Coordinates of C-alpha atoms and ligand atoms in Angstrom, one line a residue:
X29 CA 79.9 -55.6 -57.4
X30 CA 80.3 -52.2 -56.7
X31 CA 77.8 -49.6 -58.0
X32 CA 78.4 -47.3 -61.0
X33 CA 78.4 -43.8 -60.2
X34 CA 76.1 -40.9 -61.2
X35 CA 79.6 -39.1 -62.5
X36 CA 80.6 -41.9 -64.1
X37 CA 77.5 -42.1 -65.6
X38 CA 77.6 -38.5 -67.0
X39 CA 81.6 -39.2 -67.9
X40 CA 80.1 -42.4 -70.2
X41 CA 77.8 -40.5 -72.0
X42 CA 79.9 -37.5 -72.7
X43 CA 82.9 -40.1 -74.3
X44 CA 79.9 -42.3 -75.9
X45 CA 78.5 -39.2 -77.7
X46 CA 82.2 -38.0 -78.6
X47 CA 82.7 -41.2 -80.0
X48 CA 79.4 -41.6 -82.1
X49 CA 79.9 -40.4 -85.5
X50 CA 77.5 -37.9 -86.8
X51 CA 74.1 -39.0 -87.6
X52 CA 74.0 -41.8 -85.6
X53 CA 71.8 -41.4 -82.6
X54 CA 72.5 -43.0 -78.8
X55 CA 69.6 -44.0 -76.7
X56 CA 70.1 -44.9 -73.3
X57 CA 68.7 -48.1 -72.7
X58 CA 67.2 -47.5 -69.2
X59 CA 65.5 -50.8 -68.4
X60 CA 66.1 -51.2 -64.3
X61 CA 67.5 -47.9 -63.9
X62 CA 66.3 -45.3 -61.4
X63 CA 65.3 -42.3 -62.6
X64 CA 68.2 -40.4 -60.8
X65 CA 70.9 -42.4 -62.9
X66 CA 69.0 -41.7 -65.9
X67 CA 68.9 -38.0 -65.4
X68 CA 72.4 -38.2 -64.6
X69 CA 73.1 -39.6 -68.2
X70 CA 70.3 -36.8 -69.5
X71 CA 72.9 -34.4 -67.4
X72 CA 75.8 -36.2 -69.8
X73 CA 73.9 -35.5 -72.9
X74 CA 71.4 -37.9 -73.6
X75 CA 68.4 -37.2 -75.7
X76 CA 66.5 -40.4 -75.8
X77 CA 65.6 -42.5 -73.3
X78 CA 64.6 -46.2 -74.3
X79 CA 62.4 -48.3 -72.2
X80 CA 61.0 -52.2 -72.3
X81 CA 58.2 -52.0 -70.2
X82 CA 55.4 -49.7 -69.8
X83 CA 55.5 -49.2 -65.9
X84 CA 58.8 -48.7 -65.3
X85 CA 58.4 -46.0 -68.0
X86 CA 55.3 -44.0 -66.1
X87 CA 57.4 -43.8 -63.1
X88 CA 61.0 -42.4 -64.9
X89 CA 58.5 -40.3 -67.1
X90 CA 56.5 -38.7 -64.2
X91 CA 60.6 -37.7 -63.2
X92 CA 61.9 -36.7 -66.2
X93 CA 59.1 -36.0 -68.5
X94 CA 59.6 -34.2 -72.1
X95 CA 62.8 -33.1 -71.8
X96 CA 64.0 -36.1 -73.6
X97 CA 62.2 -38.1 -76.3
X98 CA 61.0 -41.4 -75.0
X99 CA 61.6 -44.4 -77.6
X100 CA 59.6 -48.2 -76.5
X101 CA 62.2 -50.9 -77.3
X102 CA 60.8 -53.6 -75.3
X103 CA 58.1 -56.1 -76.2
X104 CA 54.6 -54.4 -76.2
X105 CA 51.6 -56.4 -75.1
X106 CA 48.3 -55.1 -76.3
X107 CA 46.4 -54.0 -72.9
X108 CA 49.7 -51.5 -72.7
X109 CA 49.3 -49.8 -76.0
X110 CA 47.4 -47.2 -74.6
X111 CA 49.7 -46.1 -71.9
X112 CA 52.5 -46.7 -74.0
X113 CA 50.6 -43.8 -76.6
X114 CA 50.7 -41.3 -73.6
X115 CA 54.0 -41.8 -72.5
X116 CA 56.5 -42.6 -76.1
X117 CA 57.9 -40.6 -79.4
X118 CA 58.3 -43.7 -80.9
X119 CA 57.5 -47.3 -81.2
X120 CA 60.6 -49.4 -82.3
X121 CA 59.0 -53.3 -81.9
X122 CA 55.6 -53.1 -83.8
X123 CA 56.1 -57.0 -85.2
X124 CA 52.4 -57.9 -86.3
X125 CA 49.0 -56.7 -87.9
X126 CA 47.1 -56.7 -84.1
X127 CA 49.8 -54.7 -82.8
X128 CA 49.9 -52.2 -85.3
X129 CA 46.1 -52.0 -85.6
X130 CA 45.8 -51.3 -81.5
X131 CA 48.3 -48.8 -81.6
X132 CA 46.4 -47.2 -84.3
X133 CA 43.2 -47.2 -82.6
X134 CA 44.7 -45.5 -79.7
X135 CA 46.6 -43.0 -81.2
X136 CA 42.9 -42.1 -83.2
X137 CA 41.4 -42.3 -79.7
X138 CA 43.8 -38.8 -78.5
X139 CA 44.7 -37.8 -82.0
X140 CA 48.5 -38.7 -82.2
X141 CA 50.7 -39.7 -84.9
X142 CA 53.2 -42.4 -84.0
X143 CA 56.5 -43.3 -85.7
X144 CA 57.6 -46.8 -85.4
X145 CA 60.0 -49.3 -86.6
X146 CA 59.4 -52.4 -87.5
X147 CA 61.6 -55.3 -85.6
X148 CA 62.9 -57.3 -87.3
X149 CA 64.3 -61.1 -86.5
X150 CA 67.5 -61.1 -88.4
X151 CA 68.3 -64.1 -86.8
X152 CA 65.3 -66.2 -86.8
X153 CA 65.1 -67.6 -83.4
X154 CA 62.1 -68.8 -82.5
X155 CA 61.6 -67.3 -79.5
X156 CA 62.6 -64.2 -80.4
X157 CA 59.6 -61.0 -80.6
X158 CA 60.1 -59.7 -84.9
X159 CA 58.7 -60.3 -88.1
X160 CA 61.0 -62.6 -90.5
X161 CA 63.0 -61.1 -93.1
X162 CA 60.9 -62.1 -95.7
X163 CA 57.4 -60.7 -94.1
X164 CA 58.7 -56.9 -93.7
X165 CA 57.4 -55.8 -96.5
X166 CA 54.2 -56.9 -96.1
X167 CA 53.7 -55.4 -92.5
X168 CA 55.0 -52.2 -93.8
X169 CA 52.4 -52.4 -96.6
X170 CA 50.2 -52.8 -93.7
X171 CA 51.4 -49.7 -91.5
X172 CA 51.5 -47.5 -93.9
X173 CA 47.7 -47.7 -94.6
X174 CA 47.0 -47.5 -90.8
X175 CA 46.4 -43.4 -90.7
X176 CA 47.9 -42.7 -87.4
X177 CA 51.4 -44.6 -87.6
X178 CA 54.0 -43.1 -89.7
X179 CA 56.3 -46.1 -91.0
X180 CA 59.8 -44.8 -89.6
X181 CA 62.5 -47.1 -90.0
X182 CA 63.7 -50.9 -88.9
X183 CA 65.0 -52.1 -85.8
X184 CA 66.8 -55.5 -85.0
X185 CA 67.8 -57.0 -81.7
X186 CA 70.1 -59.9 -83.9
X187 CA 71.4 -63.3 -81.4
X188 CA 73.0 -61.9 -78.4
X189 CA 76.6 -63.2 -78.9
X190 CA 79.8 -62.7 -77.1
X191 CA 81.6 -62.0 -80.5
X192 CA 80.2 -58.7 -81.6
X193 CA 81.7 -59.6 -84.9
X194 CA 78.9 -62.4 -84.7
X195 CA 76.1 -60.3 -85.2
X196 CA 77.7 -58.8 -87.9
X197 CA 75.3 -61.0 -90.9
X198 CA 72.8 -60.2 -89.1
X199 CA 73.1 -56.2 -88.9
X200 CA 74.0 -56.8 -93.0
X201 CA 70.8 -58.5 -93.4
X202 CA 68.5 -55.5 -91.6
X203 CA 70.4 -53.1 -93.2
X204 CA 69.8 -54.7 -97.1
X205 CA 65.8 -55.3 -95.5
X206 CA 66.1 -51.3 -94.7
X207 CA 67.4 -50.4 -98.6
X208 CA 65.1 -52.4 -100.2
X209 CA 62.1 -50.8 -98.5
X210 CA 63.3 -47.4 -99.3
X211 CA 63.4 -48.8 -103.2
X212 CA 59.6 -49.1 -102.8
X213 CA 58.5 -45.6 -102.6
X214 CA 55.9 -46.5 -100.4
X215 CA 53.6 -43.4 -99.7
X216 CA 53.2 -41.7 -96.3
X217 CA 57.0 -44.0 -94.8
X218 CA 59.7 -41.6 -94.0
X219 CA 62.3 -44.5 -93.5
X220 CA 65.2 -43.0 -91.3
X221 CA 65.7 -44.8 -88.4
X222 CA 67.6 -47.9 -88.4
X223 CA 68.1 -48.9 -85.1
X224 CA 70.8 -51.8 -84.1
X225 CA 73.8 -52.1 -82.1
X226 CA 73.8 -52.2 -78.0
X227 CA 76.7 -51.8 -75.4
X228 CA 79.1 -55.3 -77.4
X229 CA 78.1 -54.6 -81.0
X230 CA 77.2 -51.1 -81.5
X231 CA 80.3 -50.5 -83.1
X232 CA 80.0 -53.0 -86.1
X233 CA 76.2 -52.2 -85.9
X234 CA 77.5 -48.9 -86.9
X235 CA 80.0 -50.0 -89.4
X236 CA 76.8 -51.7 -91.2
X237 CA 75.0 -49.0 -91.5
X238 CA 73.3 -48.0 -87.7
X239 CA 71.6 -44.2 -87.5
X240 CA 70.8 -45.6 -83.8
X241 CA 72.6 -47.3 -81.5
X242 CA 70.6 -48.6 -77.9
X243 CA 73.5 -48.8 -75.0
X244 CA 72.9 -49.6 -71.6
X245 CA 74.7 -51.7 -70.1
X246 CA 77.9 -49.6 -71.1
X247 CA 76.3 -46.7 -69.9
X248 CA 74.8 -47.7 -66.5
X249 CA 77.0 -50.9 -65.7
X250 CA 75.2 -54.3 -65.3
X251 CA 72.0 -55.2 -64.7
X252 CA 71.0 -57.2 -61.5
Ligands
PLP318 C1 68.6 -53.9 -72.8 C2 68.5 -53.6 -74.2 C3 69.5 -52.9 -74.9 C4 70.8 -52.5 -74.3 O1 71.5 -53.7 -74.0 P1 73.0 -53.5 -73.3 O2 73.7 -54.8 -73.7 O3 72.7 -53.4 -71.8 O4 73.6 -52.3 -73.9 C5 69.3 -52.6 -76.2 N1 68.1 -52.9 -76.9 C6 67.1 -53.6 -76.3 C7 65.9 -53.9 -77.0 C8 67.3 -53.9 -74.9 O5 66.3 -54.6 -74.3

């Protein structure tokens, strides 16, 4: 399998970001990726940089550092929320009360706010990281009363298919989760962000409503 270039990598970007229409964001999914490819897609035109673990995140961040805002898609376990506070913008998987809570307490503990997104699991697998539809609203009720997270938005992963048109339902469902939270007016949520769609689907995901799209595999070529 021969390796993607860091040109290529800049030439992927630049037609990705062309192709985007306005208002919906790209974030370069960089899980596995050396921070030299990553600055290459930087060098293309990205502006977020979107990492699943903590670690791997230090080291690229230590590279790269703010030039680009940093956006934690991955799962988050508790003993890494207070790196994770150093290091990201924003928090797009907060899926329970105890997760929510210790990202609170450390964002009192250096006085930061944090936006985050609530996951969602459009297409309840069990073992899938998310809240169910139905329990959104109540973990929102709950953010929004945590002082240091500002409620931003939804995020959904949906059941990796082959079809993109597959995870169609399931981008329809986060985005009628997303409208129905706006209706409630709840005080201190700024609810912009919906984030859905990666390197197969982002284009529906778009079509149904996506203000962010997370693309790696399109932009760095496959994972080993
Ligand atoms: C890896 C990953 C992506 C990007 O997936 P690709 O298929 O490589 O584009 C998007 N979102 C999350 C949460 C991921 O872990």
């Amino acid at each position: 399998m021969s390796e993607v270039t860091l040109e290529q990598i800049r030439k992927t970007v630049r037609q990705l970001l062309r192709e985007l229409p306005s208002g919906v964001d790209l974030v370069a999914a960089a899980k596995q990726q050396t921070p030299e490819k990553i600055l290459a897609a930087i060098e293309g035109g990205i502006k977020i940089v979107g990492e699943n673990y903590v670690q791997e995140a230090a080291t690229a961040f230590q590279v790269i550092g703010r030039r680009v805002q940093w956006s934690f898609i991955g799962h988050l376990q508790k003993n890494k929320v207070k790196k994770a506070v150093e290091i990201f913008d924003l928090i797009e998987t907060v899926d329970s009360l105890e997760l929510a809570e210790e990202i609170n307490k450390r964002c009192a503990a250096v006085s930061k706010t944090m936006p985050v997104l609530i996951e969602v699991n459009s297409g309840r697998e069990p073992q899938k990281f998310g809240v169910l539809p139905e329990k959104v609203e109540e973990l929102a009720r709950v953010i929004i009363n945590l002082p240091q997270l500002k409620l931003s938005g939804l995020m959904t992963m949906g059941p990796l298919e082959g079809n993109p048109e597959e995870a169609r339902p399931y981008f329809r469902l986060t985005r009628q989760l997303f409208e129905e939270l706006k209706k409630l007016n709840l005080p201190g949520a700024e609810l912009n962000i919906l984030s859905m769609g990666m390197s197969n689907s982002y284009r529906v995901a778009i079509e149904e409503g996506a203000t962010r799209v997370r693309i790696g595999t399109r932009i760095f070529g496959p994972r080993l």
